[in-house]
Amino acid sequence: MKAFQFVDVRDLKSASQALGRNPDSTRILAGGVDLVSELKDRIIEPELLVNIKTIPGLNGLKMDAKGLSIGALVTLDTLEFHTGLWKSYTALAEAAQSVGSPQIRNVGTLGGNLCQRPRCWYYRDEAIKCIKKGGSKCYAAEEDADNKFNAILGGGPSYIVHPSDCATALVALGATVKYSDTQGQIRSVSADEFFLLPKENPAQETVLRHGEIVTEVWLPAPAEGTRSTYIKFKEKDSFDWAVSAVAVKVVAGPSGLVRDVSIVLGGVAPKP
Amino acid sequence: MQQKTKKIKSVVVENGFEKEVEIEVPVGPPASWGDPKALRLLGKRNTRPDGPDKVTGRARYASDVILPGMCYGRFVMSPYPAAKIKSIDLGPAERINGVKAAVLLLQPGADVLYHGQPVAAIAAITPEIAEDAIRAVRVEYETRPHVVDLVKATNPNAPKVRSDVPSNVQYPGGSTKGDVDGALKSAAAMIHETYEAQTRLHCCLETHGHTVKWDGDKLTVWASTQFVTGVRDEFARDTGGPQNVTVITEHMGGGFGSKFGRGTEGIAVAQLAKKANAPVKFLLSRAEEQLANYRGPGVRAEIKLGASADGTLTVGDVKVWNNGGASNANSPLDQGFYIIEPQARRVQRWGVLTNTGGTAALRAPGHPQAAVIWDMALDALAAKLNMDPLEFRKKNHNDPVRVAEWDLGAKVIGWNRRQRTPGSAAGTRKRGVGMGSATWGGGGSKSADCTIEIKPDGKVRAYSAVQDLGVGVRLYVQSIPAEELGLQLADVEPIIGHSTFGPGKGSGGSTTTASVAPAIKMSAVQAREQLAIVAAKKLGAKPEEIEVVPRGRFQVKGSPARGLAWKELCALLPPSGIKAKGDWNEASDLQASGVRGCTFVEVEVDTETGKVTVIKALGVQDCGFVLNRLQAENQVTGGIIQGIGTAILEDRRMDNVTGRMLNPNFEDYKLCGSFESGGVNITLDPPYRTLGPEERGIATIIFDNPTGKVSGIGEPAIIGVQSAVANAIFNAIGVHVKEQPATPDRVLAALASLKGGRA
Ligand SMILES: Cc1cc2nc3c(=O)[nH]c(=O)nc-3n(C[C@H](O)[C@H](O)[C@H](O)COP(=O)(O)OP(=O)(O)OC[C@H]3O[C@@H](n4cnc5c(N)ncnc54)[C@H](O)[C@@H]3O)c2cc1C
């Protein structure tokens, strides 16, 4: 990786300030699982890393009658080992548990999981300047390209698939993503709207503008009779990304009549 | 009659001075490993002495060596699959602070033939600076059209891979036996199929490379190699002779056939260290390893196979295309069959050039490819004949050991649980059972020495230059002398992997153990003979009257009270102790070539997702005299794990558009681990039971073939695995995944072809 500066920040505002305006020159560092591989593979070469792990208050997890609040810095294994989550937000617990390996879940954060970059092998190849990296075309869409793991829905002009397991579960569970804008104001957006299709902006996968930071994920308390699950299909049984995945939430009345259902697909489109 | 004697070297003390003398000893009975039942250590399930070092991280690999002032090497690799180098400017890299040396590996004007081909190399004071520096080197390329796909490369209009040869389709060859066309016409059942065994990467967990240090003309090399003395001889080209090179390989993290020579990285590191005037560590990065290094060539074959109604394999008509990358490659399928031989056969073979880099031996070079193709064809034909695939094989092959192994394997896996008609299982999760077979040499030759040293304090050291490729060499270097001298394992210190310990042996062709173990045995025998002379003198007996009993006691046969405990005996040795080095020529009968082996696998195929899960796998492997049962079983287990990866995961992706390899990593080039192989090892002992339907894991049987001779088995262990998985899938779903590996997409495509065919 290219040499960079590193700064620990204490609050969101100074984080935004440190991040500045030039998207190429700075990056947010949380657990670093994805970011460090992007650095090592020279997909990005920022001059400054802004470590947000030193910001207090971003790693809380609170569950009450109204719902569940998860700080952006909460690690995936915290979600995996939370019994309350298994009971009320099963899909999220299952999604978190399905991520990578124990070491990755021990370090990787929920915020980082949602903001991780695509796995498309053309994107991850240093020598290929694809549309996601400011180039003019999506290599996966070329005739004769190897697009085995690329989008079958919602693609164009880029054909990445979103790699996050938690994202798929969160959209199905009707989550809200909270983030701090460059002024330090907290904004909210539904998980569904948090993610973008490439036709809206091929260079990024979320609504976040440079300098904005995910602070929290909020999930409403499940209605009476709610059940949810996340099923991930991968080629390899140990760590692997989803070839395809599905998160389902069903709300059933006392008679068993289904009142509400949401089905969200992962691994097949640029957003869940 | 006078007893026959022979001369051996020993040390005596005369007038207070030690001197080496030749002494005469009676010629004993011919060397033999002895009756396995009478042995205390050999043939048992002992653990390797370096296990704790490896588990705790104490074991020192070339990658672990850190020297003061050391620099780190990196390659400048070609980003293009096909280009001419117009110019190279190392200057911008050399001017970076911390860069200590830069060397050219190709000259301007040279062609690059694959993505990742090394062009230049850099040494810098940190790996990160080296990474910066390789990107600063300015290389101007004139790109040319490329072709990376084997089939596309055979098209006459395809871009030419090499400018020095007229066509990509090269190295024609073939042979014919019998009336092939006639037999094809009269066959009662026939198949005509095209199969492809994929190209694979070696994926050594420790990447290739060396840490080197110059002291004047002398060079010390810590090498990750499977041939310590071979690498020494290659570095000797830079040092004016092998006497100036020391190669050390205490431990190494896998080679699988790709680490015999020092490689381009070795050529580079010696130059870099000289230029930098500093030690240099050049262990490849994972990307460099997957790109710049070798691969095991893929094989494609079009096969017509015919049989008579009774199941006699009458004819095979085979066309083989070997994917040699930018050079040639071949496979055992070039002979037109694998193990099971048709009565009449014709084979035509070609080597096909592609812009995909060089090839090297990969654990049983060419055999797994030949086996999987041939075994798929055999099972397809057996299905046409409505015949049990095992019965079909037995009808056409009668080596008694092999047939016994097949029968045992079939019994243990639960062969009768297979689908009588392939694909006939109900439901969407279909089980199937399949088999594959191996053939290998594994014999030894005179090569490596072993010296055994015994000191007056009773310490025993066994030295050999041989490296441990990971198979547990230290254990037999330790246990053979311990067995011979009546000692415990811990009483012998095995010291290996150092080029100064005399001639070495490359770990290749599964010949290492069969070469080294007899040498150790003869040295141990000689050490015992020398000690017997000392003991006899002290006890007033003849050397041939001395016997060794446990705890290293040397005593007079028939009167056990007249004896010397180990420590008492060793205390009589001269101050520098004794050294023993046996003569391999007397040991040649301790090894033999020619092993078989087979694999049986049960899979479950999810026909909705295409996912293949290996439920259980069984390896049955003969190796003649078993030096250590646990290590032998480990070899088979390792072969099965690697083979399952070959069968369902390992999939190098070459991009037709850019000509680049898209997955030079371990995220998308997927390897088999414990999750994918069923997780557990099942230990089996005679009488062998049948595994339960729901039992999961890997089972191994070291087949008892009492030849009394040692053969190597590292390679045969993998050969039949891909076959067995491919045929188990066929048994489950009624169609083969003809282009390997059987990833979910290919399984679904195969299922779809079946529906298409039936519609
Ligand atoms: C081998 C391997 C396997 C993996 N397997 C999976 C898998 O199966 N499923 C899956 O979902 N993921 C997988 N991942 C991806 C991912 O690394 C982890 O899921 C992890 O959650 C990332 O979290 P992190 O805290 O380490 O993120 P980081 O690496 O620190 O950050 C990731 C990205 O998000 C940005 N970022 C981080 N936090 C914030 C924030 N609060 N606000 C705004 N931007 C932010 C960073 O700038 C960076 O671009 C895998 C990664 C690896 C290396």
PDB file of C-alpha atoms in Angstrom, chain A residues 1-3 37 39-42 45 102 119-122 124-128 137 139 142-149 232-241 243-244, chain B residues 79 115 128-129 131-132 135 152 609-613 648-649 651 653-658 660-663 666-673 675-676 696 743-746:
ATOM      1  CA  MET A   1       0.000   0.000   0.000  1.00  0.00           C
ATOM      2  CA  LYS A   2       1.065   3.557  -0.556  1.00  0.00           C
ATOM      3  CA  ALA A   3       2.241   5.533   2.463  1.00  0.00           C
ATOM      4  CA  SER A  37      -7.382  -4.814   1.248  1.00  0.00           C
ATOM      5  CA  LEU A  39      -5.133  -0.165   0.030  1.00  0.00           C
ATOM      6  CA  LYS A  40      -2.955  -3.239  -0.386  1.00  0.00           C
ATOM      7  CA  ASP A  41      -4.378  -3.982  -3.801  1.00  0.00           C
ATOM      8  CA  ARG A  42      -3.917  -0.309  -4.730  1.00  0.00           C
ATOM      9  CA  GLU A  45      -4.428   5.466  -2.706  1.00  0.00           C
ATOM     10  CA  PRO A 102     -14.650 -15.368  12.881  1.00  0.00           C
ATOM     11  CA  ARG A 119     -16.088  -7.481  -5.055  1.00  0.00           C
ATOM     12  CA  CYS A 120     -16.295  -7.430  -8.862  1.00  0.00           C
ATOM     13  CA  TRP A 121     -12.926  -8.772  -9.992  1.00  0.00           C
ATOM     14  CA  TYR A 122     -12.560  -6.131 -12.666  1.00  0.00           C
ATOM     15  CA  ARG A 124     -10.598  -5.228  -7.699  1.00  0.00           C
ATOM     16  CA  ASP A 125      -7.928  -5.404 -10.411  1.00  0.00           C
ATOM     17  CA  GLU A 126      -5.491  -2.551  -9.990  1.00  0.00           C
ATOM     18  CA  ALA A 127      -4.712  -2.362 -13.698  1.00  0.00           C
ATOM     19  CA  ILE A 128      -8.301  -2.069 -14.851  1.00  0.00           C
ATOM     20  CA  LYS A 137     -16.906   1.199 -19.287  1.00  0.00           C
ATOM     21  CA  TYR A 139     -15.629  -4.549 -18.147  1.00  0.00           C
ATOM     22  CA  GLU A 142     -18.129  -6.538 -22.453  1.00  0.00           C
ATOM     23  CA  GLU A 143     -18.895  -9.315 -24.851  1.00  0.00           C
ATOM     24  CA  ASP A 144     -16.929 -12.404 -23.794  1.00  0.00           C
ATOM     25  CA  ALA A 145     -16.289 -10.945 -20.320  1.00  0.00           C
ATOM     26  CA  ASP A 146     -16.210 -13.197 -17.284  1.00  0.00           C
ATOM     27  CA  ASN A 147     -19.236 -11.940 -15.379  1.00  0.00           C
ATOM     28  CA  LYS A 148     -20.107 -15.051 -13.464  1.00  0.00           C
ATOM     29  CA  PHE A 149     -20.665 -13.111 -10.221  1.00  0.00           C
ATOM     30  CA  LYS A 232     -27.088 -17.110   1.842  1.00  0.00           C
ATOM     31  CA  PHE A 233     -25.889 -19.249  -1.004  1.00  0.00           C
ATOM     32  CA  LYS A 234     -22.150 -19.377  -1.520  1.00  0.00           C
ATOM     33  CA  GLU A 235     -19.815 -21.637  -3.477  1.00  0.00           C
ATOM     34  CA  LYS A 236     -17.468 -22.314  -0.610  1.00  0.00           C
ATOM     35  CA  ASP A 237     -18.632 -23.280   2.863  1.00  0.00           C
ATOM     36  CA  SER A 238     -15.962 -21.357   4.738  1.00  0.00           C
ATOM     37  CA  PHE A 239     -15.686 -17.603   4.078  1.00  0.00           C
ATOM     38  CA  ASP A 240     -17.226 -16.519   0.824  1.00  0.00           C
ATOM     39  CA  TRP A 241     -19.495 -13.808  -0.478  1.00  0.00           C
ATOM     40  CA  VAL A 243     -23.621 -15.874  -5.016  1.00  0.00           C
ATOM     41  CA  SER A 244     -27.191 -15.075  -4.112  1.00  0.00           C
TER      42      SER A 244
ATOM     43  CA  PRO B  79       0.239  -6.213 -17.079  1.00  0.00           C
ATOM     44  CA  HIS B 115      -0.006 -11.502 -17.565  1.00  0.00           C
ATOM     45  CA  GLU B 128       5.849  -1.097   0.883  1.00  0.00           C
ATOM     46  CA  ILE B 129       8.603   0.961  -0.724  1.00  0.00           C
ATOM     47  CA  GLU B 131       5.630  -1.957  -4.007  1.00  0.00           C
ATOM     48  CA  ASP B 132       5.868   1.767  -4.750  1.00  0.00           C
ATOM     49  CA  ARG B 135       4.954   0.940 -10.017  1.00  0.00           C
ATOM     50  CA  LYS B 152      -9.980 -20.507 -28.836  1.00  0.00           C
ATOM     51  CA  THR B 609     -28.590 -24.553  -6.418  1.00  0.00           C
ATOM     52  CA  GLY B 610     -26.070 -26.805  -8.126  1.00  0.00           C
ATOM     53  CA  LYS B 611     -24.029 -27.054  -4.980  1.00  0.00           C
ATOM     54  CA  VAL B 612     -21.999 -30.204  -4.396  1.00  0.00           C
ATOM     55  CA  THR B 613     -21.293 -31.256  -0.827  1.00  0.00           C
ATOM     56  CA  ILE B 648     -15.470 -28.544  -6.884  1.00  0.00           C
ATOM     57  CA  LEU B 649     -13.661 -25.257  -6.201  1.00  0.00           C
ATOM     58  CA  ASP B 651     -11.165 -22.372 -10.866  1.00  0.00           C
ATOM     59  CA  ARG B 653     -10.435 -17.353 -14.286  1.00  0.00           C
ATOM     60  CA  MET B 654      -8.717 -16.038 -17.399  1.00  0.00           C
ATOM     61  CA  ASP B 655     -10.380 -13.005 -18.908  1.00  0.00           C
ATOM     62  CA  ASN B 656     -10.774 -13.280 -22.652  1.00  0.00           C
ATOM     63  CA  VAL B 657     -11.153  -9.505 -22.934  1.00  0.00           C
ATOM     64  CA  THR B 658      -8.037  -8.303 -21.129  1.00  0.00           C
ATOM     65  CA  ARG B 660      -5.578 -11.093 -17.367  1.00  0.00           C
ATOM     66  CA  MET B 661      -6.080 -13.627 -14.633  1.00  0.00           C
ATOM     67  CA  LEU B 662      -8.992 -12.272 -12.618  1.00  0.00           C
ATOM     68  CA  ASN B 663      -8.506 -14.180  -9.393  1.00  0.00           C
ATOM     69  CA  PHE B 666      -7.377 -16.839  -2.236  1.00  0.00           C
ATOM     70  CA  GLU B 667     -10.727 -15.058  -2.179  1.00  0.00           C
ATOM     71  CA  ASP B 668     -11.855 -15.944  -5.673  1.00  0.00           C
ATOM     72  CA  TYR B 669      -9.432 -18.800  -6.348  1.00  0.00           C
ATOM     73  CA  LYS B 670     -11.148 -21.000  -3.823  1.00  0.00           C
ATOM     74  CA  LEU B 671      -9.367 -23.694  -1.873  1.00  0.00           C
ATOM     75  CA  CYS B 672     -10.761 -26.604   0.033  1.00  0.00           C
ATOM     76  CA  GLY B 673     -10.589 -26.470   3.809  1.00  0.00           C
ATOM     77  CA  PHE B 675     -15.631 -27.045   5.993  1.00  0.00           C
ATOM     78  CA  GLU B 676     -15.591 -28.189   2.391  1.00  0.00           C
ATOM     79  CA  ARG B 696     -19.188 -37.424   7.374  1.00  0.00           C
ATOM     80  CA  THR B 743     -18.964 -25.384  -9.443  1.00  0.00           C
ATOM     81  CA  PRO B 744     -22.693 -24.733  -8.918  1.00  0.00           C
ATOM     82  CA  ASP B 745     -23.113 -22.925 -12.238  1.00  0.00           C
ATOM     83  CA  ARG B 746     -21.603 -25.833 -14.153  1.00  0.00           C
TER      84      ARG B 746
END
